[in-house]
Short mmCIF file of C-alpha atoms in Angstrom, two decimals:
data_model
loop_
_atom_site.label_atom_id
_atom_site.label_comp_id
_atom_site.label_asym_id
_atom_site.label_seq_id
_atom_site.Cartn_x
_atom_site.Cartn_y
_atom_site.Cartn_z
CA CYS A 1 -13.36 20.55 -14.73
CA ARG A 2 -12.49 23.09 -13.13
CA LEU A 3 -9.34 21.10 -11.53
CA ASP A 4 -6.25 22.73 -12.59
CA CYS A 5 -3.87 20.05 -10.82
CA LEU A 6 -3.59 16.91 -8.29
CA THR A 7 -2.74 15.68 -5.52
CA ALA A 8 -0.28 13.70 -5.28
CA HIS A 9 0.92 11.10 -2.97
CA PRO A 10 3.32 11.60 -0.42
CA ALA A 11 5.40 9.09 -0.86
CA CYS A 12 6.00 10.91 -4.54
CA ILE A 13 7.21 14.06 -3.09
CA ALA A 14 9.05 12.07 -0.98
CA GLY A 15 11.11 10.43 -3.44
CA CYS A 16 10.83 13.48 -5.99
CA LEU A 17 12.30 15.67 -2.94
CA GLU A 18 14.82 13.33 -2.44
CA SER A 19 16.69 12.83 -5.72
CA MET A 20 16.50 16.73 -5.83
CA SER A 21 18.69 16.72 -3.39
CA VAL A 22 20.87 14.66 -4.23
CA GLY A 23 23.62 15.90 -6.52
CA ASN A 24 23.95 13.74 -9.63
CA GLY A 25 19.53 13.11 -9.35
CA ASP A 26 18.57 14.68 -12.60
CA GLU A 27 18.35 11.06 -13.58
CA ASN A 28 15.42 9.79 -10.98
CA ILE A 29 13.62 13.17 -10.89
CA ARG A 30 12.74 12.79 -14.74
CA LEU A 31 11.52 8.63 -13.72
CA CYS A 32 9.46 11.01 -10.85
CA VAL A 33 8.05 13.13 -13.50
CA GLU A 34 7.24 10.65 -16.46
CA SER A 35 5.83 8.33 -13.54
CA ASP A 36 3.26 10.40 -12.40
CA PRO A 37 0.21 11.85 -13.45
CA ALA A 38 0.17 14.60 -10.42
CA ILE A 39 4.13 15.57 -10.67
CA ALA A 40 4.00 15.76 -14.82
CA LEU A 41 0.71 18.10 -14.99
CA ALA A 42 2.38 20.79 -11.95
CA VAL A 43 5.19 20.43 -15.15
CA VAL A 44 3.56 21.31 -17.62
CA ASN A 45 1.50 24.25 -15.60
CA LEU A 46 5.07 25.11 -14.78
CA CYS A 47 6.61 24.88 -18.64
CA ARG A 48 3.45 27.33 -19.35
CA GLY A 49 4.00 29.79 -16.99
CA LYS A 50 7.23 30.33 -18.16
CA ASN A 51 6.36 30.24 -21.93
CA ILE A 52 8.54 27.01 -22.70
CA ARG A 53 7.33 25.61 -25.40
CA LEU A 54 5.96 22.04 -24.73
CA ASP A 55 5.61 19.77 -27.57
CA PHE A 56 3.25 17.10 -27.47
CA ALA A 57 3.75 14.52 -30.37
CA ASN A 58 7.88 14.78 -28.90
CA LEU A 59 7.12 15.50 -25.00
CA ASN A 60 10.27 15.28 -23.62
CA PHE A 61 10.90 16.00 -20.04
CA SER A 62 14.05 15.30 -20.09
CA SER A 63 14.07 18.31 -22.64
CA LEU A 64 11.32 20.38 -20.43
CA LEU A 65 13.49 19.94 -16.96
CA ARG A 66 17.13 21.22 -18.40
CA GLN A 67 14.97 24.43 -19.19
CA ILE A 68 13.65 24.47 -15.52
CA SER A 69 15.70 25.79 -12.45
CA LYS A 70 16.11 23.51 -9.52
CA SER A 71 14.70 25.69 -7.41
CA GLN A 72 11.30 26.22 -9.99
CA LEU A 73 10.84 23.24 -9.78
CA LEU A 74 11.57 22.85 -6.11
CA LYS A 75 9.15 25.51 -5.23
CA THR A 76 6.48 24.11 -7.81
CA ILE A 77 6.68 20.58 -5.97
CA LEU A 78 7.02 21.62 -3.00
CA SER A 79 3.25 23.54 -3.98
CA LEU A 80 1.57 20.30 -4.29
CA ASN A 81 -1.23 19.15 -2.40
CA ILE A 82 -0.91 15.62 -0.59
CA TYR A 83 -2.79 12.82 0.42
CA GLU A 84 -3.09 12.44 4.17
CA SER A 85 -1.94 9.01 5.09
CA GLU A 86 -4.03 8.66 8.15
CA ASN A 87 -6.91 6.90 5.39
CA ARG A 88 -4.53 3.80 4.48
CA GLN A 89 -7.24 2.84 2.14
CA LYS A 90 -7.69 5.64 0.27
CA ILE A 91 -4.22 6.43 0.28
CA ASP A 92 -3.47 2.27 -1.37
CA LEU A 93 -5.98 3.42 -3.63
CA ILE A 94 -3.75 5.95 -4.51
CA ARG A 95 -0.29 4.76 -4.58
CA ASP A 96 -1.85 2.18 -6.22
CA LEU A 97 -3.43 4.44 -9.78
CA THR A 98 0.29 6.28 -9.75
CA LEU A 99 1.58 3.27 -10.33
CA ARG A 100 -0.42 1.43 -12.49
CA SER A 101 -0.23 5.32 -13.95
CA GLY A 102 3.43 5.31 -14.74
CA LEU A 103 3.80 1.73 -16.05
CA ARG A 104 1.04 2.67 -18.11
CA ALA A 105 2.82 5.32 -20.69
CA TYR A 106 6.05 3.06 -19.90
CA ALA A 107 4.44 0.61 -21.82
CA ALA A 108 3.33 1.99 -24.58
CA ARG A 109 5.77 3.72 -25.08
CA LEU A 110 7.90 0.84 -25.65
CA ILE A 111 4.12 -0.38 -28.07
CA ALA A 112 4.86 2.20 -29.28
CA GLU A 113 8.46 1.81 -30.54
CA LYS A 114 7.40 -0.83 -31.80
CA SER A 115 4.77 -0.64 -33.37
CA SER A 116 3.90 2.81 -34.36
CA PRO A 117 7.61 4.93 -33.03
CA ALA A 118 5.85 8.03 -34.47
CA PHE A 119 3.12 7.76 -31.88
CA ALA A 120 5.42 7.26 -29.24
CA ALA A 121 5.75 10.62 -27.39
CA GLN A 122 1.50 10.41 -27.89
CA ALA A 123 1.35 7.00 -26.68
CA PHE A 124 3.09 7.89 -23.71
CA THR A 125 1.07 11.00 -22.86
CA ALA A 126 -1.53 9.15 -23.37
CA GLY A 127 -0.74 6.34 -20.39
CA LEU A 128 0.24 8.31 -18.46
CA PHE A 129 -2.57 10.95 -17.92
CA ALA A 130 -5.21 8.45 -18.59
CA ASP A 131 -6.70 7.19 -15.66
CA ILE A 132 -6.45 11.53 -14.77
CA GLY A 133 -10.14 11.56 -14.45
CA LEU A 134 -10.37 8.25 -12.09
CA LEU A 135 -6.90 10.52 -9.83
CA ALA A 136 -10.18 13.86 -10.16
CA LEU A 137 -12.67 11.19 -8.06
CA ALA A 138 -10.79 9.81 -6.20
CA GLN A 139 -9.58 13.42 -4.91
CA LEU A 140 -13.11 15.22 -5.27
CA TYR A 141 -14.98 11.45 -3.66
CA GLY A 142 -12.15 9.64 -1.63
CA LYS A 143 -15.10 7.08 0.23
CA SER A 144 -18.14 6.53 -3.44
CA VAL A 145 -14.11 5.51 -5.49
CA LEU A 146 -13.00 3.03 -2.25
CA MET A 147 -16.50 1.81 -2.69
CA LEU A 148 -16.88 1.73 -6.15
CA PHE A 149 -13.63 0.03 -6.76
CA GLU A 150 -15.09 -2.79 -3.02
CA GLU A 151 -17.41 -3.88 -5.75
CA SER A 152 -15.76 -3.93 -8.85
CA LYS A 153 -13.12 -6.52 -7.52
CA GLY A 154 -10.37 -4.30 -10.51
CA GLN A 155 -12.92 -5.79 -13.16
CA ARG A 156 -11.97 -2.57 -15.90
CA ASN A 157 -15.22 -2.59 -17.24
CA LEU A 158 -17.89 -3.18 -14.83
CA LEU A 159 -15.89 -0.73 -12.67
CA LEU A 160 -16.95 2.41 -15.56
CA GLU A 161 -20.28 0.60 -15.43
CA LEU A 162 -20.46 0.76 -11.23
CA GLU A 163 -19.05 4.81 -12.01
CA LYS A 164 -21.73 4.79 -14.73
CA GLN A 165 -24.99 4.40 -12.32
CA HIS A 166 -23.20 6.03 -9.01
CA LEU A 167 -22.11 8.92 -10.14
CA GLY A 168 -23.89 9.69 -13.25
CA ILE A 169 -20.07 10.05 -15.60
CA THR A 170 -17.64 7.80 -15.08
CA ASP A 171 -13.61 8.30 -15.02
CA ASN A 172 -12.74 7.89 -18.98
CA ILE A 173 -15.10 10.40 -20.27
CA LEU A 174 -14.01 12.37 -17.56
CA SER A 175 -10.66 12.19 -18.43
CA ASN A 176 -10.86 13.26 -22.62
CA GLN A 177 -13.49 16.48 -20.90
CA LEU A 178 -10.24 16.96 -18.43
CA LEU A 179 -7.10 16.57 -21.11
CA ILE A 180 -9.32 18.60 -23.31
CA LYS A 181 -9.65 21.92 -20.68
CA LEU A 182 -5.83 22.06 -19.55
CA GLN A 183 -4.78 22.11 -24.04
CA PHE A 184 -3.19 18.50 -24.45
CA PRO A 185 -3.73 16.96 -28.42
CA ALA A 186 -7.66 16.11 -29.25
CA ALA A 187 -5.88 12.53 -29.98
CA VAL A 188 -4.64 11.81 -26.15
CA ALA A 189 -8.10 12.44 -25.21
CA ASP A 190 -9.80 10.33 -28.17
CA ALA A 191 -6.84 7.65 -26.49
CA VAL A 192 -8.32 7.90 -23.01
CA TRP A 193 -11.75 8.09 -23.50
CA LEU A 194 -11.97 5.34 -25.61
CA HIS A 195 -9.49 2.24 -24.82
CA PRO A 196 -11.11 1.32 -22.32
CA LYS A 197 -14.27 0.58 -24.44
CA ALA A 198 -14.22 0.93 -28.51
CA THR A 199 -14.40 -2.40 -29.80
CA ASN A 200 -12.06 -3.14 -32.81
CA ASP A 201 -13.89 -2.40 -35.45
CA ILE A 202 -14.38 1.10 -34.25
CA ILE A 203 -10.50 0.99 -33.68
CA ALA A 204 -10.19 0.34 -37.13
CA LYS A 205 -12.40 2.97 -38.43
CA LEU A 206 -10.28 5.89 -36.26
CA PRO A 207 -8.15 8.08 -37.95
CA THR A 208 -5.62 7.47 -34.15
CA GLY A 209 -6.90 3.69 -34.14
CA LYS A 210 -3.36 3.01 -33.30
CA LEU A 211 -2.77 5.24 -30.68
CA ILE A 212 -5.85 3.71 -28.90
CA ALA A 213 -4.97 0.47 -29.45
CA ILE A 214 -1.72 0.99 -27.81
CA VAL A 215 -3.21 2.67 -24.60
CA ARG A 216 -5.39 -0.38 -24.58
CA LEU A 217 -2.14 -3.32 -24.59
CA ALA A 218 -0.48 -0.26 -22.19
CA ASP A 219 -3.17 -1.02 -20.00
CA ILE A 220 -3.41 -4.64 -20.25
CA LEU A 221 0.03 -5.78 -19.43
CA SER A 222 0.41 -2.82 -16.78
CA GLY A 223 -2.73 -4.81 -15.09
CA SER A 224 -5.08 -1.82 -15.35
CA THR A 225 -7.30 -4.41 -17.87
CA VAL A 226 -9.00 -7.65 -17.39
CA GLN A 227 -5.67 -9.37 -19.61
CA ASN A 228 -8.74 -11.44 -22.11
CA ASP A 229 -7.99 -9.73 -25.52
CA ILE A 230 -4.00 -9.24 -25.23
CA SER A 231 -3.37 -11.48 -28.59
CA ILE A 232 -6.19 -8.79 -30.24
CA ALA A 233 -4.32 -6.04 -29.15
CA ALA A 234 -1.12 -7.48 -30.56
CA GLN A 235 -2.40 -8.39 -33.44
CA HIS A 236 -3.56 -5.83 -34.62
CA LEU A 237 -0.55 -3.71 -33.61
CA PHE A 238 1.48 -6.40 -35.08
CA LEU A 239 3.60 -7.12 -32.77
CA THR A 240 4.70 -11.09 -31.59
CA ASP A 241 5.09 -13.12 -28.64
CA ALA A 242 7.99 -12.54 -28.58
CA ASP A 243 7.76 -8.88 -28.72
CA ILE A 244 4.68 -8.84 -25.98
CA ASN A 245 7.01 -11.02 -23.57
CA GLU A 246 9.93 -8.67 -24.45
CA ILE A 247 7.75 -5.01 -22.81
CA ARG A 248 5.97 -7.20 -20.28
CA LYS A 249 9.46 -7.90 -18.71
CA LYS A 250 11.12 -4.38 -19.72
CA THR A 251 8.11 -2.89 -17.40
CA ASP A 252 8.37 -5.75 -14.61
CA GLY A 253 11.20 -4.73 -14.32
CA TYR A 254 10.52 -0.18 -14.57
CA ARG A 255 7.45 -1.21 -11.29
CA LEU A 256 10.85 -1.92 -9.20
CA ARG A 257 12.58 0.80 -10.23
CA ILE A 258 9.89 2.92 -9.31
CA SER A 259 8.53 1.46 -7.10
CA GLU A 260 12.12 1.27 -5.00
CA LEU A 261 12.85 5.03 -6.01
CA PHE A 262 8.98 6.12 -4.50
CA GLY A 263 9.52 4.01 -1.19
CA PHE A 264 5.14 3.07 -1.66
CA GLU A 265 6.81 0.18 0.78
CA ALA A 266 7.09 2.69 3.22
CA LYS A 267 5.14 1.73 6.65
CA ASP A 268 4.60 5.82 6.93
CA PRO A 269 4.96 7.70 4.07
CA GLN A 270 3.30 10.77 5.09
CA ARG A 271 6.62 10.83 7.96
CA SER A 272 8.44 9.76 4.63
CA TYR A 273 7.40 13.49 3.01
CA LEU A 274 8.28 14.85 5.96
CA GLU A 275 11.26 13.58 6.32
CA ALA A 276 12.10 14.88 2.92
CA ILE A 277 10.74 18.86 3.45
CA LYS A 278 13.20 18.85 6.62
CA ASN A 279 16.03 17.78 5.06
CA ILE A 280 15.64 20.30 2.38
CA TYR A 281 15.32 22.74 4.12
CA PHE A 282 18.27 22.21 6.33
CA LYS A 283 20.17 21.47 2.98
CA GLN A 284 18.78 25.29 2.07
CA LEU A 285 19.83 25.92 5.44
CA SER A 286 23.10 25.20 5.68
CA ALA A 287 24.32 26.29 2.20
CA ASP A 288 22.67 30.13 3.14
CA SER A 289 24.19 32.79 6.25
CA GLY A 290 22.46 34.99 7.97
CA GLU A 291 19.33 35.73 10.31
CA ASP A 292 17.05 36.59 7.77
CA ASN A 293 17.83 33.40 5.70
CA PHE A 294 17.05 31.57 9.33
CA THR A 295 14.00 32.86 9.78
CA GLN A 296 12.67 32.05 6.33
CA PHE A 297 13.34 28.28 6.81
CA ALA A 298 11.59 28.43 9.93
CA GLN A 299 8.98 29.70 9.12
CA LYS A 300 8.74 27.45 6.35
CA PHE A 301 9.58 24.59 7.88
CA ILE A 302 6.66 25.15 10.51
CA TYR A 303 4.18 25.63 7.92
CA ALA A 304 4.86 22.26 6.08
CA LEU A 305 5.13 20.86 10.08
CA ASN A 306 2.20 22.58 10.77
CA GLN A 307 0.22 21.64 7.45
CA HIS A 308 0.49 17.93 7.62
#
């Protein structure tokens, strides 16, 4: 729970930097922030540092980004640590966790807009950060998490049991603790904690039960959970088969868009990251003049190469 930020997938940072280098890339920048919990958390921390008001009941990254200068955002993105791409198994795991976080957030907002519009922003937030505990474990205990994923074969409930057995804690409980520590709303923290395991009877009795049900269904539609209770989850939210098919179709389209934006199919994501940094600094160099600016550029660029 000492964790204040997340380590990012290099392709995500590359995609965000490339979007920032384009004059009309505001829409893609927003998509990057809304689809990667590491980048989103960095923006939340930046807003707090700049005393920009965060209203999680109506969280709107488009509005927040308009209050942040491009230079501030650029410094924040460049300051994020990235995973080394030499361990392909680990980098692929982070890619999968990041992608499903973005898809779950997108699906949760769509579900809430149809079933409970008042929960749309909190459902999105809970969907985006539902795996923050798992990302923290992958960051701190990479080999252990890879082993557990291999053993669980993607069955979410079994993964939680394995985590409890081998690590003494489960990622959903850790997500809850981290979000409380990071001062996210209690309803969001409860949703990421309870959505994998709470029974329908328990959900029905909780004040935030509808939010938990939305995150659970979004988890299913984003491909994170075994899909054997989709009809029950949909019925609880009064969604029809047509509603589910529409949300699933839109989520599949979003998957393609985010995969392309982040370049997840790239064979060498770290090379893409370094290319993006190089392009950013060369653009800065061409815009500035003077020996001092060149010296600063060279120092930053050499530092970046030495780091990665």
